[in-house]
C-alpha cells in the first residue's frame, strides 16, 4: 500500500506544505513565468502558514463531560527568507506552528498539551504554460511538547511536500516524511501519527465556503489512518475569517495523547490564508 501510494504521489506530483501566500491561479494565467515569480517576490515576507483556528467541542457517540470536551486552537505563521534568487528559482522560508489542547471545562481550566512545530523549508513553484499549477517543498521540521521525563514527546522530520492546483477552486495535497525520533517516550509514534498524508481542499465558486479533508496513513499494511475534515463559511466576502466545523477521528491529535483514540467534533473561528491552505 505504501509503495503504491508513493508511486501514485510522484506520478501526479502531489505533495503538501510550503507557502500559502501564492499568486491567484486565475490571475497567473495573464502573466508569463517571470511575471508570476515577480508577483510572488513582491508579496509580504511574513504571513499565515497553516490554518489558524480556535474551536471547541466534545467527543462523538458519548455523553459530553468535562473530561471529553475541550478547546483546541492553532497559531501558524511563516517568514519568507529570500526572493526567487536561489537555484531553480527556489524560495527559503522559516515557519512556526503551535497547537494547544485546552481543558476549559475542568476546574482551573488547565492547558493539557502544547505542541511546538518550527522548521526550515525550500519551496519551488510549479509553473506550466505561464500558469501557476502547484508547488513542491523540502523541509526540516521538529515537533515537541516541551515537557520532560514521562511526559516528553518529540520527533524530527525530513518532509517532502507539495500542492497541485487542478482548478482555481480545487487543490490536492500530500506529504511524506522520514523521521528521527529522539524521545524515548514515543518511539512508536509512527503507528499513530502516521508516515504520510494526502487530501483535498475545495472552494465554492463564490469563495464563501471552503471544504478540506485530510487522510493521514498510520504505519502498517492495513488501511488504518487518521481523518480530519473541515468546513468553513466566510463571515464577510473580503475577510479571511470563517465560521468553522472541525472533525478529527483517529490517533495523534496531540503529542501527549498521541496513542489515544479521539473522535471529536468542534466548532469555532477559522483564519485562513487568502489562497489555499497548507497542511
PDB file of N, CA, C and O in Angstrom, residues 65 111 115 137 140 153 158 183 205 238-239 242 279:
ATOM      1  N   UNK A  65     -18.818  15.416  28.731  1.00  0.00           N
ATOM      2  CA  UNK A  65     -18.388  15.647  30.107  1.00  0.00           C
ATOM      3  C   UNK A  65     -17.228  16.644  30.089  1.00  0.00           C
ATOM      4  O   UNK A  65     -16.717  17.007  29.032  1.00  0.00           O
ATOM      5  N   UNK A 111      -4.324  23.886  30.653  1.00  0.00           N
ATOM      6  CA  UNK A 111      -3.836  23.663  29.297  1.00  0.00           C
ATOM      7  C   UNK A 111      -3.208  22.266  29.280  1.00  0.00           C
ATOM      8  O   UNK A 111      -2.127  22.067  29.841  1.00  0.00           O
ATOM      9  N   UNK A 115       1.921  21.851  21.615  1.00  0.00           N
ATOM     10  CA  UNK A 115       2.799  21.233  20.620  1.00  0.00           C
ATOM     11  C   UNK A 115       3.474  22.324  19.798  1.00  0.00           C
ATOM     12  O   UNK A 115       2.793  23.145  19.172  1.00  0.00           O
ATOM     13  N   UNK A 137       7.953  21.236  -1.970  1.00  0.00           N
ATOM     14  CA  UNK A 137       8.705  21.714  -0.816  1.00  0.00           C
ATOM     15  C   UNK A 137       9.532  20.600  -0.189  1.00  0.00           C
ATOM     16  O   UNK A 137       9.057  19.463  -0.062  1.00  0.00           O
ATOM     17  N   UNK A 140      12.766  20.670   6.773  1.00  0.00           N
ATOM     18  CA  UNK A 140      13.221  20.031   8.008  1.00  0.00           C
ATOM     19  C   UNK A 140      12.374  20.609   9.131  1.00  0.00           C
ATOM     20  O   UNK A 140      12.284  21.830   9.277  1.00  0.00           O
ATOM     21  N   UNK A 153       7.480  14.295  24.678  1.00  0.00           N
ATOM     22  CA  UNK A 153       7.135  13.775  23.355  1.00  0.00           C
ATOM     23  C   UNK A 153       7.832  14.643  22.320  1.00  0.00           C
ATOM     24  O   UNK A 153       7.689  15.875  22.329  1.00  0.00           O
ATOM     25  N   UNK A 158      12.182  14.951   8.060  1.00  0.00           N
ATOM     26  CA  UNK A 158      12.583  15.485   6.766  1.00  0.00           C
ATOM     27  C   UNK A 158      11.404  15.207   5.845  1.00  0.00           C
ATOM     28  O   UNK A 158      11.114  14.054   5.523  1.00  0.00           O
ATOM     29  N   UNK A 183      12.881  11.079  21.384  1.00  0.00           N
ATOM     30  CA  UNK A 183      12.322  10.873  22.715  1.00  0.00           C
ATOM     31  C   UNK A 183      12.072   9.392  22.959  1.00  0.00           C
ATOM     32  O   UNK A 183      11.518   8.689  22.100  1.00  0.00           O
ATOM     33  N   UNK A 205     -17.654  28.342  -5.761  1.00  0.00           N
ATOM     34  CA  UNK A 205     -17.463  29.326  -6.830  1.00  0.00           C
ATOM     35  C   UNK A 205     -17.436  30.769  -6.339  1.00  0.00           C
ATOM     36  O   UNK A 205     -16.685  31.593  -6.857  1.00  0.00           O
ATOM     37  N   UNK A 238     -14.893  39.745   1.845  1.00  0.00           N
ATOM     38  CA  UNK A 238     -13.488  40.052   1.615  1.00  0.00           C
ATOM     39  C   UNK A 238     -12.605  39.702   2.808  1.00  0.00           C
ATOM     40  O   UNK A 238     -11.408  39.959   2.782  1.00  0.00           O
ATOM     41  N   UNK A 239     -13.173  39.125   3.853  1.00  0.00           N
ATOM     42  CA  UNK A 239     -12.395  38.747   5.026  1.00  0.00           C
ATOM     43  C   UNK A 239     -11.800  37.358   4.864  1.00  0.00           C
ATOM     44  O   UNK A 239     -12.254  36.562   4.032  1.00  0.00           O
ATOM     45  N   UNK A 242     -13.575  32.736   8.987  1.00  0.00           N
ATOM     46  CA  UNK A 242     -14.640  31.789   8.681  1.00  0.00           C
ATOM     47  C   UNK A 242     -15.219  31.232   9.980  1.00  0.00           C
ATOM     48  O   UNK A 242     -14.504  31.091  10.982  1.00  0.00           O
ATOM     49  N   UNK A 279      -0.801  22.138   4.899  1.00  0.00           N
ATOM     50  CA  UNK A 279      -1.176  21.112   5.866  1.00  0.00           C
ATOM     51  C   UNK A 279       0.047  20.408   6.418  1.00  0.00           C
ATOM     52  O   UNK A 279       1.076  20.384   5.776  1.00  0.00           O
TER      53      UNK A 279
END
